[in-house]
Coordinates of C-alpha atoms in Angstrom, one line a residue:
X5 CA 105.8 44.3 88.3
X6 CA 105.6 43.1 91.4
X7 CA 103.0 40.3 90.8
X8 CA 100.7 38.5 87.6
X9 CA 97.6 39.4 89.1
X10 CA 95.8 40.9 92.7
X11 CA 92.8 39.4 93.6
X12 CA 90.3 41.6 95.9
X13 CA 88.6 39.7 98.0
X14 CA 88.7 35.6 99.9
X15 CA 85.1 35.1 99.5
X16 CA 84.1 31.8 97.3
X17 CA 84.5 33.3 94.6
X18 CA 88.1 34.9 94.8
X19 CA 89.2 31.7 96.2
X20 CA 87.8 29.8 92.7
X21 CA 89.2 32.2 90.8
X22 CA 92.8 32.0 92.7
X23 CA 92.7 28.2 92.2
X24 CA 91.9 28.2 89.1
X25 CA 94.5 30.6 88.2
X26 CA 97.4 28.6 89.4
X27 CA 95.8 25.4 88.0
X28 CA 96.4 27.9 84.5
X29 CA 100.5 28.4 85.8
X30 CA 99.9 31.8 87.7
X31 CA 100.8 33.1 90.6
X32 CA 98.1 35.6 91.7
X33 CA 97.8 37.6 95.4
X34 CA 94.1 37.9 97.1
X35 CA 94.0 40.6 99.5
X36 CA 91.1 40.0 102.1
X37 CA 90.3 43.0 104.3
X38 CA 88.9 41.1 106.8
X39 CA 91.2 39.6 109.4
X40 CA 90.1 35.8 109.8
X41 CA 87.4 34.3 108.1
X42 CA 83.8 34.9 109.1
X43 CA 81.5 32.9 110.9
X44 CA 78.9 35.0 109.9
X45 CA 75.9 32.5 107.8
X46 CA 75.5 33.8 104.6
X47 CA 74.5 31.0 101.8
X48 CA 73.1 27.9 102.9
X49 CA 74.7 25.6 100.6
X50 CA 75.3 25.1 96.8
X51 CA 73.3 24.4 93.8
X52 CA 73.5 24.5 90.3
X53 CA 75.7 23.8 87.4
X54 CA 78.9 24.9 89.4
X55 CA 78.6 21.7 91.3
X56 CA 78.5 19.6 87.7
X57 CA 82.3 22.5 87.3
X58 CA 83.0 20.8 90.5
X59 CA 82.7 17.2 89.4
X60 CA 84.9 18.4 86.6
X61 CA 87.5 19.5 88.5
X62 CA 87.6 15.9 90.6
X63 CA 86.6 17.8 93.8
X64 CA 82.6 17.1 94.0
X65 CA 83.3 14.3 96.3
X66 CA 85.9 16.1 98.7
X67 CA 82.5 19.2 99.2
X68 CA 80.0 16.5 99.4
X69 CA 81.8 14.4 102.1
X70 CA 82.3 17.9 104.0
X71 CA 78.8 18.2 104.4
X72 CA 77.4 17.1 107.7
X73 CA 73.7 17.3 106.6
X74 CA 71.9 15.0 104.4
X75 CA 71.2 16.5 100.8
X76 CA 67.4 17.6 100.4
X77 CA 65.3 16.2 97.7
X78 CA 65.2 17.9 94.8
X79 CA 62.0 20.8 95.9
X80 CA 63.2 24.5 95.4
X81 CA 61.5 27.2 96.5
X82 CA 61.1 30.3 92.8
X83 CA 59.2 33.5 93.9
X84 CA 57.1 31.9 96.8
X85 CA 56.1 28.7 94.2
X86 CA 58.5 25.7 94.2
X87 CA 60.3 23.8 91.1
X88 CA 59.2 20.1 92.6
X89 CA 61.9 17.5 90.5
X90 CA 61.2 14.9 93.2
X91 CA 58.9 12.4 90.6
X92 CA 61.8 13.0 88.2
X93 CA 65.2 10.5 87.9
X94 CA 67.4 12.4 86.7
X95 CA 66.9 16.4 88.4
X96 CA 68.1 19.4 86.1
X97 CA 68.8 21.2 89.7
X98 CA 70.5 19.7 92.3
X99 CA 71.5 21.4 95.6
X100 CA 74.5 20.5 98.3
X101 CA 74.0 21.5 102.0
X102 CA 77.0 23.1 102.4
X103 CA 77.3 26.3 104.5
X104 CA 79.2 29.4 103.1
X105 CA 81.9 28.8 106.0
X106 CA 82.3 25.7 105.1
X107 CA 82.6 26.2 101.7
X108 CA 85.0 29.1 102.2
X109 CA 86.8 26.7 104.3
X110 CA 87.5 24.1 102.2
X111 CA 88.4 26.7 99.1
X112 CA 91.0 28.0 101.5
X113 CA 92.1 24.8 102.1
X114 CA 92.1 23.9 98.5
X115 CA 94.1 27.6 97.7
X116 CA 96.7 26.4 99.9
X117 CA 97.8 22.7 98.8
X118 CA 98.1 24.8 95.1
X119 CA 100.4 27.7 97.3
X120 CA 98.6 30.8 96.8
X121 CA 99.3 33.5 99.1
X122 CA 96.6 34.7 100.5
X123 CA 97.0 37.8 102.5
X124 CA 94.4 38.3 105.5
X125 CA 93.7 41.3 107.2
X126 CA 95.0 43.3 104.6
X127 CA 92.4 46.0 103.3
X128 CA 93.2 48.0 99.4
X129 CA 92.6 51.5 100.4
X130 CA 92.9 53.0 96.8
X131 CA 93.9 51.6 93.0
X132 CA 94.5 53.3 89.8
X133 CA 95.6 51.7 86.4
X134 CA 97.3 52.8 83.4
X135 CA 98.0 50.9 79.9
X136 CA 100.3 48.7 81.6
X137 CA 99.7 47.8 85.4
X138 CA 97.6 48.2 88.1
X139 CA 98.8 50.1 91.3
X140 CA 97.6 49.5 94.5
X141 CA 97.9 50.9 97.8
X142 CA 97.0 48.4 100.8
X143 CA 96.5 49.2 104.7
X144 CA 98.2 45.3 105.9
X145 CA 99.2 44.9 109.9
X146 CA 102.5 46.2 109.8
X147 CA 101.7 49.3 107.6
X148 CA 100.8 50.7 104.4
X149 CA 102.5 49.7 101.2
X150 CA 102.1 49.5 97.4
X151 CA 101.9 47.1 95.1
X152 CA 101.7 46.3 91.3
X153 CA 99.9 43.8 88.7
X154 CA 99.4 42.7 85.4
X155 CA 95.6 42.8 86.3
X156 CA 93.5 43.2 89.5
X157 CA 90.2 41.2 90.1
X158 CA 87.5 43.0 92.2
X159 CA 85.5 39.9 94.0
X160 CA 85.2 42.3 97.1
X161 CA 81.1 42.1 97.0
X162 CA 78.2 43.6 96.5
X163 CA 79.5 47.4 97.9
X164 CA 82.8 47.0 95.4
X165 CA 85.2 49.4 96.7
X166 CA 86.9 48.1 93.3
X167 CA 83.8 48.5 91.5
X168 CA 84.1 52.1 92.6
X169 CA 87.5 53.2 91.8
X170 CA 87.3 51.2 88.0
X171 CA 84.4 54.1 87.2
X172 CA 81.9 51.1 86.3
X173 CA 78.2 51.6 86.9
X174 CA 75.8 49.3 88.6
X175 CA 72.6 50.1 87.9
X176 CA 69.3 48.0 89.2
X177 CA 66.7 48.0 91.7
X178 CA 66.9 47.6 95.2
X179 CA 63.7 46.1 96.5
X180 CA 61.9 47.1 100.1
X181 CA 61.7 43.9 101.4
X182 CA 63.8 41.9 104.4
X183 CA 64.7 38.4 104.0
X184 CA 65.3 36.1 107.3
X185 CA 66.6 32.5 106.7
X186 CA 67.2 30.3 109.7
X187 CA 67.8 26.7 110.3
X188 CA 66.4 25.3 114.2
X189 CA 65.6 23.3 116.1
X190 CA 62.3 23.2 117.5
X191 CA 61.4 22.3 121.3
X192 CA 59.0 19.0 121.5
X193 CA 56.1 20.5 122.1
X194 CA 55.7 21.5 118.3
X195 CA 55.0 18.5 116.5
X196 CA 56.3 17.8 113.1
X197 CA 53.6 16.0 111.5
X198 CA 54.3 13.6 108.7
X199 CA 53.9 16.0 105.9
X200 CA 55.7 18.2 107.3
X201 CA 53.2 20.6 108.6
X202 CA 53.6 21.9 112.2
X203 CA 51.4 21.5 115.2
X204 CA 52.2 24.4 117.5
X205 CA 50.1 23.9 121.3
X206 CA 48.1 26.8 122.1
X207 CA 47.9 28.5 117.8
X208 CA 47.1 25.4 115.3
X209 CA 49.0 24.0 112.6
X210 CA 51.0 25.9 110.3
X211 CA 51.2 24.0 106.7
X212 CA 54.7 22.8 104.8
X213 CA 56.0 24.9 102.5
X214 CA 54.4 29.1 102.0
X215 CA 52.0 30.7 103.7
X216 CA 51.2 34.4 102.6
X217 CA 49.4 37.0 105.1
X218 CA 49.0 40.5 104.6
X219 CA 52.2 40.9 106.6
X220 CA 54.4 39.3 104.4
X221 CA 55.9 35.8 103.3
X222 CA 56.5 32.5 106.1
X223 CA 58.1 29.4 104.3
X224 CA 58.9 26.4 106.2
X225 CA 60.7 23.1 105.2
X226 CA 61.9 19.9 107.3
X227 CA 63.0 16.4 106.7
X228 CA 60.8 13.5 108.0
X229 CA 60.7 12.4 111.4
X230 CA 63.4 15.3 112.5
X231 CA 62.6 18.1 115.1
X232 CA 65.7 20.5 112.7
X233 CA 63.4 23.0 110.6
X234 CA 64.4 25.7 107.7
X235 CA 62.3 28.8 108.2
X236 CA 61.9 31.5 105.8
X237 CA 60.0 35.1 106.5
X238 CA 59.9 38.0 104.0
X239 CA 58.4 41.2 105.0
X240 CA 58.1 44.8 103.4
X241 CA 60.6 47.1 105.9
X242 CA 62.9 50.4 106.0
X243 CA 65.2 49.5 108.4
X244 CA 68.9 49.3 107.2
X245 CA 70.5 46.6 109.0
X246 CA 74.2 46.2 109.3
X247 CA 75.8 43.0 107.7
X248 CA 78.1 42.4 110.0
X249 CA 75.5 42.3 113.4
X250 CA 74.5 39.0 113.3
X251 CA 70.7 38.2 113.4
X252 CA 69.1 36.6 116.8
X253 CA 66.9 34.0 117.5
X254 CA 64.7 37.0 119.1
X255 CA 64.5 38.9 116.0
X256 CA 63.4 35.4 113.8
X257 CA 60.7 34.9 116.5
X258 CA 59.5 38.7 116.3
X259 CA 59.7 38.3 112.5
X260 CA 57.6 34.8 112.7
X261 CA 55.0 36.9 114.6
X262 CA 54.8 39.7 112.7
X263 CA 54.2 37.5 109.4
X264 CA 51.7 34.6 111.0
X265 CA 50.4 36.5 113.5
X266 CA 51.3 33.8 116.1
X267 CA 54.3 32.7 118.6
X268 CA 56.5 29.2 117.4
X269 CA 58.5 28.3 120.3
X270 CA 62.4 28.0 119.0
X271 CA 64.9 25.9 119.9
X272 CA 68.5 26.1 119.0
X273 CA 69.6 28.1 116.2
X274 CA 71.9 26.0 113.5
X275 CA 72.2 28.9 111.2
X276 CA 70.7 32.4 111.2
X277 CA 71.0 35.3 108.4
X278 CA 69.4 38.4 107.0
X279 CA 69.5 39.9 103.6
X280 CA 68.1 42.1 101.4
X281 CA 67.3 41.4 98.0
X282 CA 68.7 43.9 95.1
X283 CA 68.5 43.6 90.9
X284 CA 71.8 44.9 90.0
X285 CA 74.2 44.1 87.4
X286 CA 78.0 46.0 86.7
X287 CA 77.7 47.7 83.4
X288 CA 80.8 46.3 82.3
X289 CA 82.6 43.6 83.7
X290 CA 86.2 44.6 82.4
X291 CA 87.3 48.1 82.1
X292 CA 91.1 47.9 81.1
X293 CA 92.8 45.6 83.1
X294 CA 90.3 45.7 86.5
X295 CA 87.4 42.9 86.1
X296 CA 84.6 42.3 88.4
X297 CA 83.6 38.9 89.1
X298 CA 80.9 37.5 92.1
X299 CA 78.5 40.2 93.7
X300 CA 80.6 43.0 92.8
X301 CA 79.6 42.3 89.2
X302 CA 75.8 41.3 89.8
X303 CA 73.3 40.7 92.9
X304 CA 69.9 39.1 92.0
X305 CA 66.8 39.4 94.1
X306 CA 66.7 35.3 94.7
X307 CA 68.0 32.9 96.8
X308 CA 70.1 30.0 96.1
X309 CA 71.9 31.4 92.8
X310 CA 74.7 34.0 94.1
X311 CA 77.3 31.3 94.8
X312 CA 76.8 29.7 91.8
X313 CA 76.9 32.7 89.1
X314 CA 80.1 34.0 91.1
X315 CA 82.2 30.3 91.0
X316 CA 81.4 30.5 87.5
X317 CA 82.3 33.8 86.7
X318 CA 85.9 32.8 88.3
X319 CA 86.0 29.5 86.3
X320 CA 85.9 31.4 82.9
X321 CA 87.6 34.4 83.7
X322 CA 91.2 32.4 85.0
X323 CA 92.2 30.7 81.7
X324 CA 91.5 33.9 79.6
X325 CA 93.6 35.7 82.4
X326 CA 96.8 33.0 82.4
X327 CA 96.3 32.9 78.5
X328 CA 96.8 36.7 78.0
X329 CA 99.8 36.7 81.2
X330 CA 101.4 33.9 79.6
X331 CA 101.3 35.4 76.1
X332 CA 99.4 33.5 73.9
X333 CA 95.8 35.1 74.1
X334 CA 94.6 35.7 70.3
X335 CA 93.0 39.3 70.6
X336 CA 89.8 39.6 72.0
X337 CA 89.8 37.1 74.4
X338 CA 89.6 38.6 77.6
X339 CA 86.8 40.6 76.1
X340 CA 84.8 37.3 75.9
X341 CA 84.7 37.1 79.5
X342 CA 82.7 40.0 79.3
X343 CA 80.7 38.8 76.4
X344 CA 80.0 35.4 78.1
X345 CA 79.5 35.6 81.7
X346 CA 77.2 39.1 81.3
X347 CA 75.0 37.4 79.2
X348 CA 74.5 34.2 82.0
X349 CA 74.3 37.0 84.3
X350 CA 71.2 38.6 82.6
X351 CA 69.9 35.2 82.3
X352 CA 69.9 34.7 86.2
X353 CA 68.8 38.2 86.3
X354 CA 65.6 37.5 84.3
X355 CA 64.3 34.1 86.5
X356 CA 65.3 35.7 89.9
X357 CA 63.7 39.4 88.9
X358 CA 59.9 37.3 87.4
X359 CA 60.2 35.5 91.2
X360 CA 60.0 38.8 92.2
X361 CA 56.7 39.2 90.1
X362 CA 56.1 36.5 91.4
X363 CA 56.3 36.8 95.7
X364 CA 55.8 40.2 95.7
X365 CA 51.9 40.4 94.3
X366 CA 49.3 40.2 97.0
X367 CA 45.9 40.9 94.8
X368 CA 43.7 38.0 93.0
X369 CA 45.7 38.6 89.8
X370 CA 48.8 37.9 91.7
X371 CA 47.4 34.8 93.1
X372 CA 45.9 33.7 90.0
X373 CA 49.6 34.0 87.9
X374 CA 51.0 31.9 90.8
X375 CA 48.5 29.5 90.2
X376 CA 48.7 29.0 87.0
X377 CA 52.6 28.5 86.6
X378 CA 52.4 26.2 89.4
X379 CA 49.8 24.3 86.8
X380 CA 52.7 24.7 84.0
X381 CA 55.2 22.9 86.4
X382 CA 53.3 20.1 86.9
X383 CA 54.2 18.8 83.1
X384 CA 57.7 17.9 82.5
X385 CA 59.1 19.8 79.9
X386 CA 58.3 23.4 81.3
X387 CA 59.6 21.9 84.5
X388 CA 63.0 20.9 83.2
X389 CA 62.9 23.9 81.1
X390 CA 63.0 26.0 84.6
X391 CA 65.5 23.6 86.4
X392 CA 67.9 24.4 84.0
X393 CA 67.2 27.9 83.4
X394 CA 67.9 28.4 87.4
X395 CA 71.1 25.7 87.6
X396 CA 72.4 27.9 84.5
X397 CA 73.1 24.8 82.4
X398 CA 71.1 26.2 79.7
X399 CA 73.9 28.5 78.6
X400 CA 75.1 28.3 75.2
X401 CA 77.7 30.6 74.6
X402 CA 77.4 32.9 71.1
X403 CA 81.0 31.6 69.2
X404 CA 82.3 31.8 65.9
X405 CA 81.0 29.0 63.7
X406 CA 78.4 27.6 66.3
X407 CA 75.8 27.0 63.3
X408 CA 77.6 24.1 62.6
X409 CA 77.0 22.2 65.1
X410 CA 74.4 22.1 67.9
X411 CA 77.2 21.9 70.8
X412 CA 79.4 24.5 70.1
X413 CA 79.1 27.0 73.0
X414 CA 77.6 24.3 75.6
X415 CA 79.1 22.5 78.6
X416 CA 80.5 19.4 77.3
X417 CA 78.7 16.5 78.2
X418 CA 79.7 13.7 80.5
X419 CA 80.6 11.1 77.7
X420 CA 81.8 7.4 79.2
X421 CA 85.0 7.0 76.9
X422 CA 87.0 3.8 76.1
X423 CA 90.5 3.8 75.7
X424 CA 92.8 1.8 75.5
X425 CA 93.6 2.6 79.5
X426 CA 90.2 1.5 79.9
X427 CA 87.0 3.5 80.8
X428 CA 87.3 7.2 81.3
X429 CA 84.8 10.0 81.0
X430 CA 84.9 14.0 79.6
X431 CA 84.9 14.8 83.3
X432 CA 88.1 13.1 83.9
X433 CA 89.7 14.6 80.7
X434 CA 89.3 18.5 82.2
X435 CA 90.3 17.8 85.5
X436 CA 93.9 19.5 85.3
X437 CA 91.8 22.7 83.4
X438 CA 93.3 22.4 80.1
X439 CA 92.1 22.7 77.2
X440 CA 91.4 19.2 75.4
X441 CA 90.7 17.8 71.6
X442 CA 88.9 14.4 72.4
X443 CA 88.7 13.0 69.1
X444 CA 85.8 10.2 69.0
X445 CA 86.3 8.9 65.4
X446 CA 90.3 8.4 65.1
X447 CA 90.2 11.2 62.7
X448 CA 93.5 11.6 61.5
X449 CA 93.5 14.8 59.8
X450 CA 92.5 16.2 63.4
X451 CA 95.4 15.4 64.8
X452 CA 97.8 16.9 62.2
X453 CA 96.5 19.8 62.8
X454 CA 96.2 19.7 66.4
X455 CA 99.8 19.0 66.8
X456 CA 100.9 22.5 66.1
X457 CA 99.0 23.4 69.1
X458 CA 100.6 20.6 71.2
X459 CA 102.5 22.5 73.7
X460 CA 98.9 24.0 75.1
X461 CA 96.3 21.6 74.2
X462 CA 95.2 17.8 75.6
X463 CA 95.0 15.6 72.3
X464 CA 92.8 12.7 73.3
X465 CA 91.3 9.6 71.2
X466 CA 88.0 7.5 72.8
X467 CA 85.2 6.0 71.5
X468 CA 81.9 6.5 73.0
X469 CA 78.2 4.6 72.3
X470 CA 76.1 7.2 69.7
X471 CA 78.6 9.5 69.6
X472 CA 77.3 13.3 69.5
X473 CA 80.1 14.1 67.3
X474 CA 83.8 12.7 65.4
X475 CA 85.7 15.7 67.5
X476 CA 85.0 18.0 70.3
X477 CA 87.5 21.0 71.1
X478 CA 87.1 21.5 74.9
X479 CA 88.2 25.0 76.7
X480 CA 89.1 24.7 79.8
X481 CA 85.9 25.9 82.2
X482 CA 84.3 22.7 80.0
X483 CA 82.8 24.4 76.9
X484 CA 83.2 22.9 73.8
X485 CA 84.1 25.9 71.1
X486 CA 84.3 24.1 68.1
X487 CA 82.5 20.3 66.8
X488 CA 83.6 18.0 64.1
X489 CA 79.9 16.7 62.6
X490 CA 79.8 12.3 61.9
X491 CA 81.3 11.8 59.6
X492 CA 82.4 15.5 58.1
X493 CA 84.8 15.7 55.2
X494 CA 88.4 16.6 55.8
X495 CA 88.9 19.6 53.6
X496 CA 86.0 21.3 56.3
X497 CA 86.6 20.0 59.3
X498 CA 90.6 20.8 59.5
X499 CA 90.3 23.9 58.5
X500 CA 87.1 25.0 60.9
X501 CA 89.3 23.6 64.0
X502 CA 92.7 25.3 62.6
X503 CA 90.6 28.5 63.2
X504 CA 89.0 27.8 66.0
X505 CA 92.8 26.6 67.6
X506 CA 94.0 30.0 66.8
X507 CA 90.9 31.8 67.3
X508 CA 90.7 30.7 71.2
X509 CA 94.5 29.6 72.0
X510 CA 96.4 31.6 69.7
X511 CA 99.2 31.1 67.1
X512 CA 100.5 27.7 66.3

C-alpha cells in the first residue's frame, strides 16, 4: 500500500479534510488536477456553523485577520427575501468576507505547517477498488503512474470524475436560471444614498436590497458612506457557460440591463463570478472504500451554504477515517459518516430548494408567500429558527441512547470552565481534535471507567456556572455522543458511557 488515504481534489474542502486527517495521525495524498491554484472568484466568503468548527480548532482568528474587508452586519439574502439578525445581540448566522482564494490560500498554508503532500498538477485519469485498496492511475508532469490506498476521497466537485467511476448516482434538478455575483466599484456620478439606495444620473434610483422585473432578479447591497457595491442578477437563460472563462465586467452590465431595463455605470471589478444553481445530492456518500465529500456529494440551488456543508462534511469524515486506518473503529463507524452528514445535507437541501419557491415565482401568489414569510421573520423565534436552520447548527445527530439526554447528538456548547489552570472553555478542550470526557461534577466513577480508554481519549475535570450536565463525551468534530444527567446514579451512568466508549472509539 502505497499510502493511508488519496484525496481527489485541493479545493476547501479536500484541504479540511487533509488537515484534519493528519491532526487524527495520517498521512493522506491530495491530487489536484489543476496546475496552480485558481484565481478564478467562486464563493464570496464564509458563513455558518463551520466558522464556530473553526473557533474550535483555535484558527477563527488567523481567517478573520486574513480578511481585508470589514464583516457585514448580520442581513442575508433566502430566495429573494432576507433573514435580517441586525436588532438581535447575539446572530444564529454569522458570515466572514473571505474570498474562496483566499480561503484556499490559507488552507494550503495550514496543510503545509501539518506536512501534507499535496500534489499539483497531477490529474487521476481512472480508479477501481476491490475489498482491500484503492488503485489509481494519475497523469502527473513527468508521466503516468499508479498508486494505492487504504481509501480514496472524491472532493473533485460538482462533475465528480470520482463520483463517476464509484457507480454512485446523483440525482436532482438542475434549474434554468443564471446567477451573476460581482463586487465594484462604482464611478462618482452614482450616488450612494444613505440607505443604501442608488441614484444613477440620466435612469432614477434603484432601491437597496431586490428588485424583481419580468426579466428576472437585481439585488444590490453596500456599506455606508463607500462607493464598493455587491450586485446580484438572476435571469432565466440556456446558454451553457464554461467555468473556467471568467465573467466580464461587460457581461454584468449587459446582465444589469437586461434585468432593470437601464445602464449603471461600473467601475472597477473586485470580484466577478457566474453560476448556475442545481438540487443534487450523491445517493450514497460511501460505496466501499471511495467517499464523496463537498460538491461531489451535494450542490444546492442557494448561495452562501456550499463552503460550509463541504468543510463539515471533511470535519466528520477524518476521525472516522484515522479511527478505522489506525485500527480501532468499532463496526459501523464509517457508515455514520454517511448516516450523519446526508441527513445535514438533506437539511440544506430542503431551505435552499423552498428559496427556490421562493425567487422563482413571478404571479400575485408568489408575491403574496414572499410577503407573508417576510411578516413571520419579523418575530424572533421563527427568525432564529431560520438562522440556524441555514448556519446548520440545528443538527442533532440520531445516536444510540440520545433519549437520555437533550445534548446527545449536538455541537457541544462553548462552556467557560474553571480549573485549577484557571479559566478555559469546550473550545479550547477540542483544539488538538481529540476526542474529550470533560467531566463537570468530579464524578469519580466516570473516570474509572474512562481510563480504559486513556490511550485515545482527553479526560478532563471543570466546573462550569448551571451546568447542562455532570459529564459530556465529546467526538472530535465537537459533538457530544453521550451525557451524564445532574446528578445521575452510578450504576446508570458508568455503564451508558462504557458503551458509548466502545460504541464510538472501540475496545478498551
Amino acid at each position: 500500500m502505497d499510502v493511508d488515504v488519496i484525496i481527489v481534489g485541493a479545493g476547501p474542502t479536500g484541504l479540511m479534510l487533509a488537515a484534519e486527517l493528519r491532526l487524527a495521525g495520517v498521512r493522506p495524498l491530495v491530487l489536484e488536477r489543476q496546475p496552480k491554484r485558481r484565481d478564478t472568484p467562486k464563493a464570496g466568503g464564509l458563513g455558518g456553523q463551520i466558522l464556530e468548527l473553526l473557533r474550535y480548532r483555535g484558527l477563527l482568528e488567523r481567517f478573520d485577520a486574513a480578511c481585508t474587508e470589514p464583516v457585514p452586519a448580520p442581513r442575508f439574502p433566502f430566495g429573494g427575501v432576507h433573514l435580517d439578525f441586525t436588532q438581535l445581540a447575539d446572530p444564529p448566522l454569522h458570515a466572514l468576507p473571505l474570498p474562496q482564494q483566499l480561503l484556499e490560500r490559507l488552507l494550503d498554508e495550514r496543510a503545509g505547517e501539518l506536512d501534507v503532500d499535496i500534489r499539483r498538477g497531477h490529474e487521476v485519469t481512472r480508479v477501481s477498488q476491490d475489498d482491500a485498496a484503492v488503485s489509481v492511475e494519475v497523469r502527473g508532469p513527468d508521466g503516468p503512474y499508479r498508486i494505492t490506498a487504504r481509501y480514496l476521497v472524491g472532493c473533485d466537485g460538482a462533475r465528480s470524475r470520482v463520483r463517476d467511476w464509484a457507480g454512485i448516482g446523483f440525482p436532482g434538478t438542475t434549474y434554468p436560471e443564471v446567477n451573476r455575483l460581482a463586487q465594484v466599484s462604482l464611478p462618482e456620478t452614482v450616488t450612494v444614498l444613505g440607505n443604501g439606495d442608488l441614484d444613477v444620473p440620466g435612469s432614477g434610483t434603484i432601491r437597496a436590497g431586490f428588485t424583481r422585473t419580468g426579466h428576472g432578479l437585481f439585488g444590490v447591497g453596500s456599506a455606508p458612506g463607500s462607493q464598493v457595491v455587491s450586485l446580484y442578477t438572476i435571469e432565466d437563460e440556456s446558454t451553457e457557460y464554461d467555468d473556467d472563462v471568467p465573467m466580464t465586467v461587460a457581461e454584468l452590465q449587459d446582465s444589469v440591463r437586461r434585468v432593470l431595463g437601464m445602464d449603471l455605470p461600473v467601475g472597477e471589478a473586485l470580484r466577478l463570478s457566474r453560476f448556475t444553481f442545481k438540487a443534487r445530492q450523491a445517493e450514497r456518500y460511501r460505496q466501499g472504500r471511495i467517499l464523496l465529500a463537498g460538491d461531489a456529494a451535494h450542490l444546492f440551488p442557494a448561495t452562501g451554504v456550499a463552503l460550509n456543508a463541504g468543510m463539515l462534511d471533511a470535519v466528520n469524515l477524518a476521525w472516522k477515517l484515522a479511527a478505522d486506518l489506525h485500527g480501532r473503529a468499532p463496526a459501523g463507524l464509517l457508515d455514520t459518516y454517511h448516516d450523519e452528514r446526508h441527513l445535514a445535507g438533506a437539511r440544506t437541501m430542503l431551505h435552499t430548494r423552498a428559496q427556490v419557491a421562493l425567487r422563482r415565482g413571478h404571479d400575485a401568489a408568489a408575491e403574496a408567500l414572499r410577503e407573508v414569510f417576510q411578516e413571520l421573520l419579523a418575530d424572533e423565534q421563527p427568525l432564529r429558527r431560520m438562522g440556524a436552520l441555514v448556519a446548520g447548527s440545528d443538527i442533532r445527530y440520531p445516536m444510540p441512547g440520545s433519549d437520555r439526554h437533550v445534548l446527545i447528538g449536538a455541537f457541544a456548547p462553548d462552556l467557560t470552565l474553571h480549573t485549577e489552570q484557571g479559566l478555559t472553555s469546550v473550545a479550547e478542550l477540542v483544539h488538538a481534535a481529540r476526542p474529550v470526557l470533560l467531566d463537570l461534577a468530579e464524578r469519580e466513577d466516570l473516570h474509572e471507567v474512562a481510563r480504559a480508554w486513556e490511550d485515545r481519549i482527553d479526560y478532563r475535570t471543570a466546573k462550569t456556572g448551571d451546568r447542562p450536565a455532570d459529564a459530556l463525551l465529546i467526538r472530535p468534530d465537537a459533538h457530544i455522543v453521550w451525557a451524564a444527567a445532574t446528578d445521575e446514579p452510578a450504576d446508570s451512568a458508568a455503564p451508558a458511557l462504557r458503551e458509548a466508549l466502545s460504541g464510538w472509539f472501540g475496545s478498551p
